[in-house]
PDB file of C-alpha atoms in Angstrom:
ATOM      1  CA  MET A 773     -12.113  15.018  -6.938  1.00  0.00           C
ATOM      2  CA  THR A 774     -13.810  11.766  -5.952  1.00  0.00           C
ATOM      3  CA  LYS A 775     -15.497   9.872  -8.797  1.00  0.00           C
ATOM      4  CA  PRO A 776     -19.347   9.886  -8.571  1.00  0.00           C
ATOM      5  CA  LEU A 777     -20.766   6.576  -7.428  1.00  0.00           C
ATOM      6  CA  SER A 778     -22.436   4.216  -9.894  1.00  0.00           C
ATOM      7  CA  ARG A 779     -26.127   3.635  -9.290  1.00  0.00           C
ATOM      8  CA  SER A 780     -25.630  -0.118  -9.618  1.00  0.00           C
ATOM      9  CA  THR A 781     -23.169  -0.236  -6.730  1.00  0.00           C
ATOM     10  CA  LEU A 782     -24.521   2.632  -4.678  1.00  0.00           C
ATOM     11  CA  SER A 783     -25.548   0.710  -1.589  1.00  0.00           C
ATOM     12  CA  SER A 784     -22.287  -1.205  -1.330  1.00  0.00           C
ATOM     13  CA  ASP A 785     -19.961   1.672  -2.241  1.00  0.00           C
ATOM     14  CA  ALA A 786     -21.386   4.654  -0.364  1.00  0.00           C
ATOM     15  CA  TYR A 787     -20.181   3.608   3.069  1.00  0.00           C
ATOM     16  CA  ALA A 788     -16.665   2.639   1.935  1.00  0.00           C
ATOM     17  CA  THR A 789     -16.293   5.786  -0.173  1.00  0.00           C
ATOM     18  CA  VAL A 790     -17.461   8.175   2.533  1.00  0.00           C
ATOM     19  CA  ARG A 791     -15.298   6.412   5.128  1.00  0.00           C
ATOM     20  CA  ALA A 792     -12.216   6.791   2.926  1.00  0.00           C
ATOM     21  CA  ILE A 793     -12.931  10.474   2.282  1.00  0.00           C
ATOM     22  CA  LEU A 794     -13.369  11.280   5.951  1.00  0.00           C
ATOM     23  CA  LEU A 795     -10.306   9.363   7.135  1.00  0.00           C
ATOM     24  CA  ASP A 796      -7.795  10.315   4.445  1.00  0.00           C
ATOM     25  CA  GLY A 797      -6.692  13.311   6.491  1.00  0.00           C
ATOM     26  CA  GLU A 798      -6.677  15.603   3.478  1.00  0.00           C
ATOM     27  CA  ARG A 799      -9.959  17.480   3.962  1.00  0.00           C
ATOM     28  CA  HIS A 800     -11.235  17.013   7.483  1.00  0.00           C
ATOM     29  CA  ALA A 801      -9.258  17.592  10.645  1.00  0.00           C
ATOM     30  CA  PRO A 802     -10.381  16.355  14.066  1.00  0.00           C
ATOM     31  CA  GLY A 803     -13.361  18.450  15.224  1.00  0.00           C
ATOM     32  CA  ASP A 804     -14.272  19.728  11.740  1.00  0.00           C
ATOM     33  CA  LYS A 805     -17.885  19.978  10.616  1.00  0.00           C
ATOM     34  CA  ILE A 806     -18.726  17.798   7.601  1.00  0.00           C
ATOM     35  CA  SER A 807     -20.929  19.190   4.829  1.00  0.00           C
ATOM     36  CA  VAL A 808     -23.320  16.364   4.003  1.00  0.00           C
ATOM     37  CA  GLU A 809     -24.778  18.368   1.120  1.00  0.00           C
ATOM     38  CA  ALA A 810     -21.349  18.931  -0.435  1.00  0.00           C
ATOM     39  CA  LEU A 811     -20.527  15.230  -0.132  1.00  0.00           C
ATOM     40  CA  ALA A 812     -23.834  14.283  -1.774  1.00  0.00           C
ATOM     41  CA  GLN A 813     -23.132  16.623  -4.680  1.00  0.00           C
ATOM     42  CA  GLU A 814     -19.575  15.352  -5.084  1.00  0.00           C
ATOM     43  CA  LEU A 815     -20.644  11.711  -5.112  1.00  0.00           C
ATOM     44  CA  GLY A 816     -23.709  12.325  -7.260  1.00  0.00           C
ATOM     45  CA  VAL A 817     -26.112  10.718  -4.797  1.00  0.00           C
ATOM     46  CA  SER A 818     -29.159  11.758  -2.817  1.00  0.00           C
ATOM     47  CA  ARG A 819     -28.911  12.443   0.887  1.00  0.00           C
ATOM     48  CA  SER A 820     -30.601   9.143   1.839  1.00  0.00           C
ATOM     49  CA  PRO A 821     -27.725   6.737   1.016  1.00  0.00           C
ATOM     50  CA  LEU A 822     -25.272   9.262   2.403  1.00  0.00           C
ATOM     51  CA  TRP A 823     -27.095   9.413   5.732  1.00  0.00           C
ATOM     52  CA  ALA A 824     -27.198   5.615   5.807  1.00  0.00           C
ATOM     53  CA  ALA A 825     -23.414   5.621   5.466  1.00  0.00           C
ATOM     54  CA  ILE A 826     -23.059   8.299   8.145  1.00  0.00           C
ATOM     55  CA  SER A 827     -25.204   6.237  10.506  1.00  0.00           C
ATOM     56  CA  ARG A 828     -22.789   3.318  10.124  1.00  0.00           C
ATOM     57  CA  LEU A 829     -19.818   5.609  10.666  1.00  0.00           C
ATOM     58  CA  GLU A 830     -21.439   7.047  13.779  1.00  0.00           C
ATOM     59  CA  ALA A 831     -21.963   3.532  15.152  1.00  0.00           C
ATOM     60  CA  GLU A 832     -18.229   2.886  14.627  1.00  0.00           C
ATOM     61  CA  GLY A 833     -17.277   6.094  16.443  1.00  0.00           C
ATOM     62  CA  LEU A 834     -15.840   7.691  13.307  1.00  0.00           C
ATOM     63  CA  VAL A 835     -18.191  10.693  13.203  1.00  0.00           C
ATOM     64  CA  GLU A 836     -20.387  12.547  15.680  1.00  0.00           C
ATOM     65  CA  VAL A 837     -23.959  13.523  14.770  1.00  0.00           C
ATOM     66  CA  ARG A 838     -25.132  16.444  16.891  1.00  0.00           C
ATOM     67  CA  PRO A 839     -28.861  17.241  16.799  1.00  0.00           C
ATOM     68  CA  ARG A 840     -29.596  20.604  15.137  1.00  0.00           C
ATOM     69  CA  GLN A 841     -25.864  21.193  14.634  1.00  0.00           C
ATOM     70  CA  GLY A 842     -24.703  18.709  12.019  1.00  0.00           C
ATOM     71  CA  VAL A 843     -22.087  16.007  11.503  1.00  0.00           C
ATOM     72  CA  PHE A 844     -18.577  16.415  12.894  1.00  0.00           C
ATOM     73  CA  MET A 845     -15.292  14.574  12.960  1.00  0.00           C
ATOM     74  CA  PRO A 846     -14.477  13.541  16.535  1.00  0.00           C
ATOM     75  CA  ALA A 847     -12.333  16.117  18.318  1.00  0.00           C
ATOM     76  CA  PHE A 848      -8.948  15.130  19.695  1.00  0.00           C
ATOM     77  CA  ARG A 849      -9.416  13.937  23.275  1.00  0.00           C
ATOM     78  CA  ALA A 850      -6.327  12.564  24.981  1.00  0.00           C
ATOM     79  CA  ASP A 851      -8.295  10.412  27.429  1.00  0.00           C
ATOM     80  CA  GLU A 852     -10.239   8.724  24.628  1.00  0.00           C
ATOM     81  CA  VAL A 853      -7.068   8.189  22.581  1.00  0.00           C
ATOM     82  CA  ARG A 854      -5.546   6.431  25.605  1.00  0.00           C
ATOM     83  CA  ASP A 855      -8.653   4.288  26.005  1.00  0.00           C
ATOM     84  CA  ILE A 856      -8.593   3.258  22.338  1.00  0.00           C
ATOM     85  CA  ALA A 857      -4.882   2.565  22.679  1.00  0.00           C
ATOM     86  CA  ARG A 858      -5.396   0.181  25.593  1.00  0.00           C
ATOM     87  CA  ALA A 859      -7.836  -1.858  23.532  1.00  0.00           C
ATOM     88  CA  ARG A 860      -5.616  -1.744  20.445  1.00  0.00           C
ATOM     89  CA  GLU A 861      -2.558  -2.765  22.459  1.00  0.00           C
ATOM     90  CA  ALA A 862      -4.290  -5.860  23.827  1.00  0.00           C
ATOM     91  CA  LEU A 863      -5.699  -6.901  20.451  1.00  0.00           C
ATOM     92  CA  GLU A 864      -2.499  -6.313  18.471  1.00  0.00           C
ATOM     93  CA  GLY A 865      -0.559  -8.296  21.052  1.00  0.00           C
ATOM     94  CA  MET A 866      -2.991 -11.174  20.519  1.00  0.00           C
ATOM     95  CA  VAL A 867      -2.683 -10.844  16.739  1.00  0.00           C
ATOM     96  CA  ALA A 868       1.124 -10.992  16.905  1.00  0.00           C
ATOM     97  CA  ARG A 869       0.941 -14.027  19.205  1.00  0.00           C
ATOM     98  CA  LEU A 870      -1.341 -15.838  16.741  1.00  0.00           C
ATOM     99  CA  ALA A 871       0.898 -14.901  13.816  1.00  0.00           C
ATOM    100  CA  ALA A 872       3.923 -16.325  15.648  1.00  0.00           C
ATOM    101  CA  ALA A 873       2.075 -19.612  16.030  1.00  0.00           C
ATOM    102  CA  GLN A 874       0.785 -20.010  12.490  1.00  0.00           C
ATOM    103  CA  ALA A 875       2.188 -17.563   9.926  1.00  0.00           C
ATOM    104  CA  ASP A 876       3.495 -19.343   6.844  1.00  0.00           C
ATOM    105  CA  GLU A 877       6.625 -18.379   4.930  1.00  0.00           C
ATOM    106  CA  ALA A 878       4.678 -16.504   2.264  1.00  0.00           C
ATOM    107  CA  GLN A 879       2.951 -14.344   4.891  1.00  0.00           C
ATOM    108  CA  ILE A 880       6.261 -13.684   6.622  1.00  0.00           C
ATOM    109  CA  ALA A 881       7.753 -12.651   3.267  1.00  0.00           C
ATOM    110  CA  VAL A 882       4.923 -10.163   2.706  1.00  0.00           C
ATOM    111  CA  MET A 883       5.581  -8.558   6.098  1.00  0.00           C
ATOM    112  CA  ALA A 884       9.314  -8.439   5.385  1.00  0.00           C
ATOM    113  CA  ASP A 885       8.712  -6.788   2.010  1.00  0.00           C
ATOM    114  CA  SER A 886       6.545  -4.099   3.604  1.00  0.00           C
ATOM    115  CA  ILE A 887       9.295  -3.366   6.139  1.00  0.00           C
ATOM    116  CA  ASP A 888      11.821  -3.061   3.288  1.00  0.00           C
ATOM    117  CA  ARG A 889       9.495  -0.595   1.557  1.00  0.00           C
ATOM    118  CA  GLN A 890       9.209   1.385   4.780  1.00  0.00           C
ATOM    119  CA  ALA A 891      13.010   1.739   4.821  1.00  0.00           C
ATOM    120  CA  GLN A 892      13.030   2.886   1.206  1.00  0.00           C
ATOM    121  CA  ALA A 893      10.298   5.451   1.902  1.00  0.00           C
ATOM    122  CA  ILE A 894      12.164   6.824   4.919  1.00  0.00           C
ATOM    123  CA  ALA A 895      15.377   7.128   2.899  1.00  0.00           C
ATOM    124  CA  ALA A 896      13.468   9.004   0.173  1.00  0.00           C
ATOM    125  CA  GLN A 897      11.553  11.067   2.769  1.00  0.00           C
ATOM    126  CA  ASP A 898       8.355   9.829   1.151  1.00  0.00           C
ATOM    127  CA  ARG A 899       5.596  10.101   3.771  1.00  0.00           C
ATOM    128  CA  ALA A 900       2.872   8.736   1.497  1.00  0.00           C
ATOM    129  CA  GLY A 901       5.060   5.776   0.577  1.00  0.00           C
ATOM    130  CA  TYR A 902       5.744   5.078   4.227  1.00  0.00           C
ATOM    131  CA  ALA A 903       2.048   5.282   5.106  1.00  0.00           C
ATOM    132  CA  SER A 904       1.219   2.775   2.371  1.00  0.00           C
ATOM    133  CA  ALA A 905       3.958   0.348   3.440  1.00  0.00           C
ATOM    134  CA  ASN A 906       2.982   0.727   7.092  1.00  0.00           C
ATOM    135  CA  GLN A 907      -0.639  -0.109   6.329  1.00  0.00           C
ATOM    136  CA  HIS A 908       0.520  -3.068   4.240  1.00  0.00           C
ATOM    137  CA  PHE A 909       2.516  -4.424   7.194  1.00  0.00           C
ATOM    138  CA  HIS A 910      -0.431  -4.253   9.571  1.00  0.00           C
ATOM    139  CA  GLU A 911      -2.792  -5.803   7.007  1.00  0.00           C
ATOM    140  CA  ALA A 912      -0.309  -8.634   6.465  1.00  0.00           C
ATOM    141  CA  LEU A 913       0.018  -9.156  10.214  1.00  0.00           C
ATOM    142  CA  LEU A 914      -3.768  -9.407  10.538  1.00  0.00           C
ATOM    143  CA  ALA A 915      -3.893 -11.872   7.659  1.00  0.00           C
ATOM    144  CA  ALA A 916      -1.206 -14.019   9.298  1.00  0.00           C
ATOM    145  CA  ALA A 917      -3.206 -14.138  12.535  1.00  0.00           C
ATOM    146  CA  GLY A 918      -6.139 -15.620  10.638  1.00  0.00           C
ATOM    147  CA  SER A 919      -8.859 -14.153  12.865  1.00  0.00           C
ATOM    148  CA  PRO A 920     -11.670 -12.274  11.082  1.00  0.00           C
ATOM    149  CA  THR A 921     -13.026 -11.134  14.449  1.00  0.00           C
ATOM    150  CA  LEU A 922      -9.751  -9.565  15.572  1.00  0.00           C
ATOM    151  CA  SER A 923      -9.328  -8.023  12.125  1.00  0.00           C
ATOM    152  CA  ARG A 924     -12.780  -6.430  12.282  1.00  0.00           C
ATOM    153  CA  LEU A 925     -12.238  -5.065  15.797  1.00  0.00           C
ATOM    154  CA  LEU A 926      -8.816  -3.643  14.985  1.00  0.00           C
ATOM    155  CA  HIS A 927      -9.981  -1.992  11.772  1.00  0.00           C
ATOM    156  CA  ALA A 928     -12.621  -0.176  13.835  1.00  0.00           C
ATOM    157  CA  LEU A 929      -9.981   0.957  16.339  1.00  0.00           C
ATOM    158  CA  TYR A 930      -7.624   2.065  13.553  1.00  0.00           C
ATOM    159  CA  GLY A 931     -10.443   4.179  12.123  1.00  0.00           C
ATOM    160  CA  GLN A 932     -11.326   5.730  15.476  1.00  0.00           C
ATOM    161  CA  MET A 933      -7.720   6.716  16.087  1.00  0.00           C
ATOM    162  CA  MET A 934      -7.372   8.178  12.595  1.00  0.00           C
ATOM    163  CA  ALA A 935     -10.599  10.160  12.976  1.00  0.00           C
ATOM    164  CA  MET A 936      -9.563  11.560  16.336  1.00  0.00           C
ATOM    165  CA  CYS A 937      -5.887  12.217  15.625  1.00  0.00           C
ATOM    166  CA  GLY A 938      -5.848  12.951  11.899  1.00  0.00           C
ATOM    167  CA  ARG A 939      -2.582  12.609  10.025  1.00  0.00           C
ATOM    168  CA  GLN A 940       0.107  13.590  12.473  1.00  0.00           C
ATOM    169  CA  PRO A 941       3.292  14.906  10.808  1.00  0.00           C
ATOM    170  CA  PHE A 942       5.705  12.478  12.461  1.00  0.00           C
ATOM    171  CA  SER A 943       9.388  13.121  11.940  1.00  0.00           C
ATOM    172  CA  PHE A 944      11.321  10.641   9.846  1.00  0.00           C
ATOM    173  CA  ASP A 945      13.232   9.736  13.014  1.00  0.00           C
ATOM    174  CA  GLN A 946       9.926   8.683  14.561  1.00  0.00           C
ATOM    175  CA  LEU A 947       9.004   6.743  11.420  1.00  0.00           C
ATOM    176  CA  ALA A 948      12.373   4.982  11.605  1.00  0.00           C
ATOM    177  CA  ARG A 949      11.625   4.011  15.206  1.00  0.00           C
ATOM    178  CA  ASN A 950       8.226   2.708  14.139  1.00  0.00           C
ATOM    179  CA  ARG A 951       9.885   0.621  11.451  1.00  0.00           C
ATOM    180  CA  GLY A 952      12.370  -0.740  13.972  1.00  0.00           C
ATOM    181  CA  GLU A 953       9.472  -1.871  16.145  1.00  0.00           C
ATOM    182  CA  HIS A 954       7.954  -3.652  13.138  1.00  0.00           C
ATOM    183  CA  VAL A 955      11.283  -5.438  12.676  1.00  0.00           C
ATOM    184  CA  ALA A 956      11.186  -6.588  16.311  1.00  0.00           C
ATOM    185  CA  VAL A 957       7.648  -7.936  15.896  1.00  0.00           C
ATOM    186  CA  LEU A 958       8.580  -9.809  12.723  1.00  0.00           C
ATOM    187  CA  ASP A 959      11.757 -11.245  14.261  1.00  0.00           C
ATOM    188  CA  ALA A 960       9.690 -12.704  17.109  1.00  0.00           C
ATOM    189  CA  ILE A 961       7.206 -14.158  14.627  1.00  0.00           C
ATOM    190  CA  ARG A 962      10.013 -15.751  12.612  1.00  0.00           C
ATOM    191  CA  GLN A 963      11.358 -17.357  15.786  1.00  0.00           C
ATOM    192  CA  ARG A 964       7.852 -18.591  16.723  1.00  0.00           C
ATOM    193  CA  ASP A 965       8.147 -16.743  20.020  1.00  0.00           C
ATOM    194  CA  GLY A 966       4.564 -15.822  20.857  1.00  0.00           C
ATOM    195  CA  ASP A 967       5.368 -14.159  24.165  1.00  0.00           C
ATOM    196  CA  ARG A 968       7.934 -11.839  22.607  1.00  0.00           C
ATOM    197  CA  ALA A 969       5.763 -11.128  19.565  1.00  0.00           C
ATOM    198  CA  ASP A 970       2.942 -10.119  21.918  1.00  0.00           C
ATOM    199  CA  ALA A 971       5.264  -7.903  23.977  1.00  0.00           C
ATOM    200  CA  MET A 972       6.849  -6.245  20.918  1.00  0.00           C
ATOM    201  CA  ALA A 973       3.444  -5.519  19.352  1.00  0.00           C
ATOM    202  CA  ARG A 974       2.200  -3.982  22.593  1.00  0.00           C
ATOM    203  CA  GLN A 975       5.355  -1.905  22.877  1.00  0.00           C
ATOM    204  CA  HIS A 976       4.880  -0.677  19.313  1.00  0.00           C
ATOM    205  CA  VAL A 977       1.315   0.481  19.981  1.00  0.00           C
ATOM    206  CA  ASN A 978       2.367   2.185  23.204  1.00  0.00           C
ATOM    207  CA  SER A 979       5.210   4.012  21.430  1.00  0.00           C
ATOM    208  CA  LEU A 980       2.916   5.122  18.612  1.00  0.00           C
ATOM    209  CA  VAL A 981       0.270   6.434  20.982  1.00  0.00           C
ATOM    210  CA  GLN A 982       2.790   8.350  23.056  1.00  0.00           C
ATOM    211  CA  ALA A 983       3.976  10.045  19.862  1.00  0.00           C
ATOM    212  CA  LEU A 984       0.384  10.837  18.870  1.00  0.00           C
ATOM    213  CA  LEU A 985      -0.361  12.319  22.273  1.00  0.00           C
ATOM    214  CA  ALA A 986       2.791  14.425  22.177  1.00  0.00           C
ATOM    215  CA  ALA A 987       1.888  15.728  18.704  1.00  0.00           C
ATOM    216  CA  GLY A 988      -1.664  16.492  19.805  1.00  0.00           C
ATOM    217  CA  ASP A 989      -0.624  18.600  22.816  1.00  0.00           C
TER     218      ASP A 989
END
């Protein structure tokens, strides 16, 4: 059960809390209708701040508001997933290229640690642990690129893909392949090879999206 929001932090917390609830993959699958009333009761807030949060989420493409029908998670649409993937591929390639040019040793160590934790999670067949380590790697990569604009754009794309695809039950073989692609990206960054870092990041996104599309069929 989500903790009710404090009145003193209501305006700043409502959006982040609702976003996390809708994208955690535990309650709402792609295409599901969202009960705004139930969310308001759970969070202990009126409908006004909740609708303000939903308006922001709609602007980001994370929910769909249908007049006289309600609020829905976006349904899985292969063509839209491909479109999001094209944008994500270009931006992540740029992020990896920037990281290769300027990442410091501490940032590289953070990425390496997240890859080690991915290996440990795969060995333990710990999906939640892998998801956490995977997110940590991508956050560290964004930090190493040092571009708030790219970070903001990619976070929006990550959210759109999560909303549309949900939590796909990838096999541990697929997770191991994903980890191997992270290793290739980091190796290129360590060698300060921007072209290869760009190519490896693009390849990683393409591989991930192909797996998502296959799981969604």
